[in-house]
């Protein structure tokens, strides 16, 4: 069994990535991101992420010192509305099919993972469950829950391999190219490097076989 510290720190990375890719209009989410960013300095088991983590933390500390409207404008351009179209749609279906639609061929499996985990979409959250921020938040929950409930070990592996691995790196590379603010470029780089580590983890440890 892998050390608990690794799982706690993996959960933290998924959490900060999810919050960073969520709307900055949500003040509660922004406060949670501030608190989570403060915990990044305590990471010890993910040394290969050190540069990406430091870049992420420093860029968001810098972003919070700029006018809030600038952050909102960048989020809108990257995630909701850009002319003539979004460069990097934050939805799994686009990266799987190339089509600018939602609820594509992978959605039923994603819904089944939610159901197996005993979860339902949160009231008031209008984003489709295939949105990148919600998928990363789901992965945070699965990783954190696996510390005390073994059935989540296999579920997090399925979530990563059937979903996050499909869109993670191409989306991160697109976001890094397209973003203008350092905080979103750094978020993209952390996502890309973390996906690489997660691929290695699940290649070396098949939790579904061990469950």
PDB file of C-alpha atoms in Angstrom:
ATOM      1  CA  UNK A   1       0.000   0.000   0.000  1.00  0.00           C
ATOM      2  CA  UNK A   2       1.318   3.456  -0.890  1.00  0.00           C
ATOM      3  CA  UNK A   3       2.050   5.826   1.974  1.00  0.00           C
ATOM      4  CA  UNK A   4      -0.855   7.972   3.187  1.00  0.00           C
ATOM      5  CA  UNK A   5       1.172  11.175   2.796  1.00  0.00           C
ATOM      6  CA  UNK A   6       1.321  10.660  -0.958  1.00  0.00           C
ATOM      7  CA  UNK A   7      -2.435  10.287  -1.164  1.00  0.00           C
ATOM      8  CA  UNK A   8      -3.050  13.375   0.973  1.00  0.00           C
ATOM      9  CA  UNK A   9      -0.731  15.432  -1.207  1.00  0.00           C
ATOM     10  CA  UNK A  10      -2.214  14.071  -4.431  1.00  0.00           C
ATOM     11  CA  UNK A  11      -5.616  15.077  -3.096  1.00  0.00           C
ATOM     12  CA  UNK A  12      -4.306  18.570  -2.373  1.00  0.00           C
ATOM     13  CA  UNK A  13      -2.980  18.976  -5.924  1.00  0.00           C
ATOM     14  CA  UNK A  14      -6.291  17.874  -7.405  1.00  0.00           C
ATOM     15  CA  UNK A  15      -8.032  20.329  -5.087  1.00  0.00           C
ATOM     16  CA  UNK A  16      -5.967  23.390  -6.008  1.00  0.00           C
ATOM     17  CA  UNK A  17      -6.218  22.585  -9.724  1.00  0.00           C
ATOM     18  CA  UNK A  18      -9.986  22.243  -9.483  1.00  0.00           C
ATOM     19  CA  UNK A  19     -10.382  25.535  -7.626  1.00  0.00           C
ATOM     20  CA  UNK A  20      -8.017  27.358  -9.996  1.00  0.00           C
ATOM     21  CA  UNK A  21     -10.098  26.252 -12.996  1.00  0.00           C
ATOM     22  CA  UNK A  22     -13.376  27.274 -11.353  1.00  0.00           C
ATOM     23  CA  UNK A  23     -14.920  30.704 -11.769  1.00  0.00           C
ATOM     24  CA  UNK A  24     -13.258  33.491  -9.743  1.00  0.00           C
ATOM     25  CA  UNK A  25     -16.739  34.937  -9.293  1.00  0.00           C
ATOM     26  CA  UNK A  26     -17.244  32.338  -6.554  1.00  0.00           C
ATOM     27  CA  UNK A  27     -15.780  34.048  -3.497  1.00  0.00           C
ATOM     28  CA  UNK A  28     -15.998  30.915  -1.355  1.00  0.00           C
ATOM     29  CA  UNK A  29     -14.013  28.932  -3.917  1.00  0.00           C
ATOM     30  CA  UNK A  30     -11.409  31.700  -4.091  1.00  0.00           C
ATOM     31  CA  UNK A  31     -10.997  31.672  -0.321  1.00  0.00           C
ATOM     32  CA  UNK A  32     -10.630  27.890  -0.372  1.00  0.00           C
ATOM     33  CA  UNK A  33      -7.990  28.243  -3.080  1.00  0.00           C
ATOM     34  CA  UNK A  34      -6.076  30.757  -0.961  1.00  0.00           C
ATOM     35  CA  UNK A  35      -6.084  28.343   1.984  1.00  0.00           C
ATOM     36  CA  UNK A  36      -5.089  25.387  -0.176  1.00  0.00           C
ATOM     37  CA  UNK A  37      -2.268  27.333  -1.843  1.00  0.00           C
ATOM     38  CA  UNK A  38      -0.903  28.016   1.626  1.00  0.00           C
ATOM     39  CA  UNK A  39      -0.641  24.267   2.215  1.00  0.00           C
ATOM     40  CA  UNK A  40       1.466  23.617  -0.884  1.00  0.00           C
ATOM     41  CA  UNK A  41       4.712  24.522   0.859  1.00  0.00           C
ATOM     42  CA  UNK A  42       4.325  21.455   3.095  1.00  0.00           C
ATOM     43  CA  UNK A  43       4.407  18.944   0.209  1.00  0.00           C
ATOM     44  CA  UNK A  44       7.178  16.377   0.650  1.00  0.00           C
ATOM     45  CA  UNK A  45       6.298  13.306  -1.451  1.00  0.00           C
ATOM     46  CA  UNK A  46       5.907  14.943  -4.874  1.00  0.00           C
ATOM     47  CA  UNK A  47       9.372  16.402  -5.334  1.00  0.00           C
ATOM     48  CA  UNK A  48       9.199  16.127  -9.126  1.00  0.00           C
ATOM     49  CA  UNK A  49       6.431  18.724  -8.970  1.00  0.00           C
ATOM     50  CA  UNK A  50       8.422  21.213  -6.904  1.00  0.00           C
ATOM     51  CA  UNK A  51       9.061  23.735  -9.692  1.00  0.00           C
ATOM     52  CA  UNK A  52       5.512  23.508 -11.029  1.00  0.00           C
ATOM     53  CA  UNK A  53       4.047  23.839  -7.525  1.00  0.00           C
ATOM     54  CA  UNK A  54       6.211  26.859  -6.727  1.00  0.00           C
ATOM     55  CA  UNK A  55       5.282  28.496 -10.010  1.00  0.00           C
ATOM     56  CA  UNK A  56       1.595  27.852  -9.360  1.00  0.00           C
ATOM     57  CA  UNK A  57       1.713  29.234  -5.815  1.00  0.00           C
ATOM     58  CA  UNK A  58       3.691  32.351  -6.722  1.00  0.00           C
ATOM     59  CA  UNK A  59       1.597  33.170  -9.785  1.00  0.00           C
ATOM     60  CA  UNK A  60      -1.684  32.969  -7.857  1.00  0.00           C
ATOM     61  CA  UNK A  61      -0.323  35.111  -5.040  1.00  0.00           C
ATOM     62  CA  UNK A  62       0.553  37.638  -7.715  1.00  0.00           C
ATOM     63  CA  UNK A  63      -2.872  37.322  -9.371  1.00  0.00           C
ATOM     64  CA  UNK A  64      -4.674  38.146  -6.134  1.00  0.00           C
ATOM     65  CA  UNK A  65      -2.817  41.457  -6.011  1.00  0.00           C
ATOM     66  CA  UNK A  66      -4.077  42.584  -9.416  1.00  0.00           C
ATOM     67  CA  UNK A  67      -7.500  44.148 -10.072  1.00  0.00           C
ATOM     68  CA  UNK A  68     -10.169  41.464  -9.769  1.00  0.00           C
ATOM     69  CA  UNK A  69     -11.662  42.509 -13.110  1.00  0.00           C
ATOM     70  CA  UNK A  70      -8.484  41.432 -14.887  1.00  0.00           C
ATOM     71  CA  UNK A  71      -8.771  37.897 -13.493  1.00  0.00           C
ATOM     72  CA  UNK A  72     -12.464  37.750 -14.391  1.00  0.00           C
ATOM     73  CA  UNK A  73     -11.775  38.955 -17.911  1.00  0.00           C
ATOM     74  CA  UNK A  74      -9.155  36.272 -18.451  1.00  0.00           C
ATOM     75  CA  UNK A  75     -11.394  33.545 -17.029  1.00  0.00           C
ATOM     76  CA  UNK A  76     -14.216  34.604 -19.346  1.00  0.00           C
ATOM     77  CA  UNK A  77     -11.912  34.539 -22.370  1.00  0.00           C
ATOM     78  CA  UNK A  78     -10.512  31.103 -21.508  1.00  0.00           C
ATOM     79  CA  UNK A  79     -13.592  29.309 -20.200  1.00  0.00           C
ATOM     80  CA  UNK A  80     -16.849  30.871 -21.319  1.00  0.00           C
ATOM     81  CA  UNK A  81     -16.703  33.261 -24.256  1.00  0.00           C
ATOM     82  CA  UNK A  82     -13.975  34.103 -26.767  1.00  0.00           C
ATOM     83  CA  UNK A  83     -14.219  35.323 -30.365  1.00  0.00           C
ATOM     84  CA  UNK A  84     -14.820  33.574 -32.665  1.00  0.00           C
ATOM     85  CA  UNK A  85     -14.813  30.508 -30.358  1.00  0.00           C
ATOM     86  CA  UNK A  86     -13.113  29.111 -27.262  1.00  0.00           C
ATOM     87  CA  UNK A  87      -9.582  27.965 -28.011  1.00  0.00           C
ATOM     88  CA  UNK A  88      -9.590  25.336 -25.243  1.00  0.00           C
ATOM     89  CA  UNK A  89     -13.120  24.198 -24.362  1.00  0.00           C
ATOM     90  CA  UNK A  90     -13.070  22.955 -20.730  1.00  0.00           C
ATOM     91  CA  UNK A  91     -15.172  19.884 -21.512  1.00  0.00           C
ATOM     92  CA  UNK A  92     -14.079  16.289 -21.922  1.00  0.00           C
ATOM     93  CA  UNK A  93     -16.257  15.655 -24.986  1.00  0.00           C
ATOM     94  CA  UNK A  94     -14.276  18.163 -27.076  1.00  0.00           C
ATOM     95  CA  UNK A  95     -10.960  16.471 -26.325  1.00  0.00           C
ATOM     96  CA  UNK A  96     -12.394  13.002 -26.963  1.00  0.00           C
ATOM     97  CA  UNK A  97     -14.376  13.722 -30.137  1.00  0.00           C
ATOM     98  CA  UNK A  98     -13.221  17.122 -31.391  1.00  0.00           C
ATOM     99  CA  UNK A  99     -16.834  18.262 -31.420  1.00  0.00           C
ATOM    100  CA  UNK A 100     -17.970  21.427 -29.646  1.00  0.00           C
ATOM    101  CA  UNK A 101     -20.751  19.725 -27.715  1.00  0.00           C
ATOM    102  CA  UNK A 102     -21.178  18.327 -24.229  1.00  0.00           C
ATOM    103  CA  UNK A 103     -22.440  15.001 -22.927  1.00  0.00           C
ATOM    104  CA  UNK A 104     -20.553  12.893 -25.440  1.00  0.00           C
ATOM    105  CA  UNK A 105     -19.728   9.159 -25.475  1.00  0.00           C
ATOM    106  CA  UNK A 106     -17.907   9.101 -22.124  1.00  0.00           C
ATOM    107  CA  UNK A 107     -20.623  10.753 -20.050  1.00  0.00           C
ATOM    108  CA  UNK A 108     -22.419   7.537 -19.028  1.00  0.00           C
ATOM    109  CA  UNK A 109     -19.246   6.140 -17.477  1.00  0.00           C
ATOM    110  CA  UNK A 110     -18.678   9.426 -15.642  1.00  0.00           C
ATOM    111  CA  UNK A 111     -22.227   9.359 -14.298  1.00  0.00           C
ATOM    112  CA  UNK A 112     -21.671   5.774 -13.131  1.00  0.00           C
ATOM    113  CA  UNK A 113     -18.555   6.820 -11.210  1.00  0.00           C
ATOM    114  CA  UNK A 114     -20.558   9.547  -9.475  1.00  0.00           C
ATOM    115  CA  UNK A 115     -23.247   7.008  -8.601  1.00  0.00           C
ATOM    116  CA  UNK A 116     -20.776   4.415  -7.319  1.00  0.00           C
ATOM    117  CA  UNK A 117     -19.113   7.067  -5.160  1.00  0.00           C
ATOM    118  CA  UNK A 118     -22.514   7.959  -3.711  1.00  0.00           C
ATOM    119  CA  UNK A 119     -22.405  11.479  -5.093  1.00  0.00           C
ATOM    120  CA  UNK A 120     -24.792  13.777  -6.892  1.00  0.00           C
ATOM    121  CA  UNK A 121     -23.957  17.106  -8.555  1.00  0.00           C
ATOM    122  CA  UNK A 122     -24.026  19.880  -5.951  1.00  0.00           C
ATOM    123  CA  UNK A 123     -27.105  22.129  -5.930  1.00  0.00           C
ATOM    124  CA  UNK A 124     -26.385  25.502  -7.457  1.00  0.00           C
ATOM    125  CA  UNK A 125     -23.464  24.275  -9.558  1.00  0.00           C
ATOM    126  CA  UNK A 126     -24.550  24.867 -13.128  1.00  0.00           C
ATOM    127  CA  UNK A 127     -21.484  23.391 -14.818  1.00  0.00           C
ATOM    128  CA  UNK A 128     -21.820  20.034 -16.624  1.00  0.00           C
ATOM    129  CA  UNK A 129     -20.141  17.224 -14.698  1.00  0.00           C
ATOM    130  CA  UNK A 130     -17.661  16.773 -17.553  1.00  0.00           C
ATOM    131  CA  UNK A 131     -16.218  20.269 -16.942  1.00  0.00           C
ATOM    132  CA  UNK A 132     -12.513  20.023 -16.121  1.00  0.00           C
ATOM    133  CA  UNK A 133     -12.887  21.744 -12.733  1.00  0.00           C
ATOM    134  CA  UNK A 134     -15.624  19.346 -11.594  1.00  0.00           C
ATOM    135  CA  UNK A 135     -13.710  16.286 -12.774  1.00  0.00           C
ATOM    136  CA  UNK A 136     -10.646  17.383 -10.812  1.00  0.00           C
ATOM    137  CA  UNK A 137     -12.818  18.036  -7.773  1.00  0.00           C
ATOM    138  CA  UNK A 138     -14.305  14.549  -8.114  1.00  0.00           C
ATOM    139  CA  UNK A 139     -10.815  13.087  -8.285  1.00  0.00           C
ATOM    140  CA  UNK A 140      -9.886  15.019  -5.142  1.00  0.00           C
ATOM    141  CA  UNK A 141     -12.830  13.402  -3.374  1.00  0.00           C
ATOM    142  CA  UNK A 142     -11.964   9.897  -4.604  1.00  0.00           C
ATOM    143  CA  UNK A 143      -8.297  10.197  -3.631  1.00  0.00           C
ATOM    144  CA  UNK A 144      -9.089  11.632  -0.206  1.00  0.00           C
ATOM    145  CA  UNK A 145     -11.795   9.039   0.464  1.00  0.00           C
ATOM    146  CA  UNK A 146      -9.459   6.176  -0.458  1.00  0.00           C
ATOM    147  CA  UNK A 147      -7.426   6.950   2.672  1.00  0.00           C
ATOM    148  CA  UNK A 148     -10.194   5.443   4.790  1.00  0.00           C
ATOM    149  CA  UNK A 149     -12.335   3.453   2.322  1.00  0.00           C
ATOM    150  CA  UNK A 150     -10.543   0.935   0.124  1.00  0.00           C
ATOM    151  CA  UNK A 151     -13.299   0.758  -2.492  1.00  0.00           C
ATOM    152  CA  UNK A 152     -12.268   4.216  -3.680  1.00  0.00           C
ATOM    153  CA  UNK A 153      -8.816   2.972  -4.704  1.00  0.00           C
ATOM    154  CA  UNK A 154     -10.109   1.263  -7.842  1.00  0.00           C
ATOM    155  CA  UNK A 155     -12.620   4.032  -8.475  1.00  0.00           C
ATOM    156  CA  UNK A 156      -9.927   6.719  -8.620  1.00  0.00           C
ATOM    157  CA  UNK A 157      -7.945   4.579 -11.044  1.00  0.00           C
ATOM    158  CA  UNK A 158     -10.986   4.242 -13.321  1.00  0.00           C
ATOM    159  CA  UNK A 159     -11.705   7.961 -13.072  1.00  0.00           C
ATOM    160  CA  UNK A 160      -8.176   8.839 -14.103  1.00  0.00           C
ATOM    161  CA  UNK A 161      -7.785   6.317 -16.905  1.00  0.00           C
ATOM    162  CA  UNK A 162     -11.293   6.637 -18.369  1.00  0.00           C
ATOM    163  CA  UNK A 163     -11.541  10.415 -18.140  1.00  0.00           C
ATOM    164  CA  UNK A 164      -8.787  12.690 -16.840  1.00  0.00           C
ATOM    165  CA  UNK A 165      -6.079  10.920 -18.811  1.00  0.00           C
ATOM    166  CA  UNK A 166      -8.072  11.460 -22.020  1.00  0.00           C
ATOM    167  CA  UNK A 167      -8.166  15.246 -21.819  1.00  0.00           C
ATOM    168  CA  UNK A 168      -5.589  16.233 -19.189  1.00  0.00           C
ATOM    169  CA  UNK A 169      -2.409  16.834 -21.177  1.00  0.00           C
ATOM    170  CA  UNK A 170      -3.883  18.146 -24.452  1.00  0.00           C
ATOM    171  CA  UNK A 171      -6.090  20.533 -22.479  1.00  0.00           C
ATOM    172  CA  UNK A 172      -3.154  21.663 -20.326  1.00  0.00           C
ATOM    173  CA  UNK A 173      -0.970  22.284 -23.363  1.00  0.00           C
ATOM    174  CA  UNK A 174      -3.723  24.290 -25.043  1.00  0.00           C
ATOM    175  CA  UNK A 175      -4.373  26.330 -21.901  1.00  0.00           C
ATOM    176  CA  UNK A 176      -0.667  27.085 -21.481  1.00  0.00           C
ATOM    177  CA  UNK A 177      -0.452  28.371 -25.074  1.00  0.00           C
ATOM    178  CA  UNK A 178      -3.650  30.400 -24.872  1.00  0.00           C
ATOM    179  CA  UNK A 179      -3.517  31.949 -21.386  1.00  0.00           C
ATOM    180  CA  UNK A 180      -2.192  35.466 -20.977  1.00  0.00           C
ATOM    181  CA  UNK A 181      -2.062  35.650 -17.191  1.00  0.00           C
ATOM    182  CA  UNK A 182       0.725  33.813 -15.388  1.00  0.00           C
ATOM    183  CA  UNK A 183      -1.683  32.175 -12.950  1.00  0.00           C
ATOM    184  CA  UNK A 184      -3.463  30.245 -15.703  1.00  0.00           C
ATOM    185  CA  UNK A 185      -0.241  29.373 -17.515  1.00  0.00           C
ATOM    186  CA  UNK A 186       1.146  28.038 -14.233  1.00  0.00           C
ATOM    187  CA  UNK A 187      -2.071  26.108 -13.612  1.00  0.00           C
ATOM    188  CA  UNK A 188      -1.700  24.490 -17.024  1.00  0.00           C
ATOM    189  CA  UNK A 189       1.925  23.525 -16.343  1.00  0.00           C
ATOM    190  CA  UNK A 190       1.076  22.030 -12.950  1.00  0.00           C
ATOM    191  CA  UNK A 191      -1.788  20.052 -14.486  1.00  0.00           C
ATOM    192  CA  UNK A 192       0.460  18.710 -17.250  1.00  0.00           C
ATOM    193  CA  UNK A 193       3.272  17.676 -14.910  1.00  0.00           C
ATOM    194  CA  UNK A 194       0.855  16.155 -12.398  1.00  0.00           C
ATOM    195  CA  UNK A 195      -0.855  14.100 -15.113  1.00  0.00           C
ATOM    196  CA  UNK A 196       2.563  12.690 -16.019  1.00  0.00           C
ATOM    197  CA  UNK A 197       3.116  11.599 -12.410  1.00  0.00           C
ATOM    198  CA  UNK A 198      -0.349  10.113 -12.149  1.00  0.00           C
ATOM    199  CA  UNK A 199       0.185   8.109 -15.328  1.00  0.00           C
ATOM    200  CA  UNK A 200       3.310   6.616 -13.770  1.00  0.00           C
ATOM    201  CA  UNK A 201       1.500   5.886 -10.503  1.00  0.00           C
ATOM    202  CA  UNK A 202      -1.327   3.962 -12.140  1.00  0.00           C
ATOM    203  CA  UNK A 203       1.054   2.190 -14.488  1.00  0.00           C
ATOM    204  CA  UNK A 204       3.024   0.856 -11.505  1.00  0.00           C
ATOM    205  CA  UNK A 205       0.087   0.239  -9.170  1.00  0.00           C
ATOM    206  CA  UNK A 206      -3.159  -1.302 -10.428  1.00  0.00           C
ATOM    207  CA  UNK A 207      -5.477  -0.657  -7.500  1.00  0.00           C
ATOM    208  CA  UNK A 208      -8.321  -2.396  -9.264  1.00  0.00           C
ATOM    209  CA  UNK A 209      -6.340  -5.636  -9.252  1.00  0.00           C
ATOM    210  CA  UNK A 210      -5.384  -5.169  -5.595  1.00  0.00           C
ATOM    211  CA  UNK A 211      -8.929  -4.291  -4.450  1.00  0.00           C
TER     212      UNK A 211
END
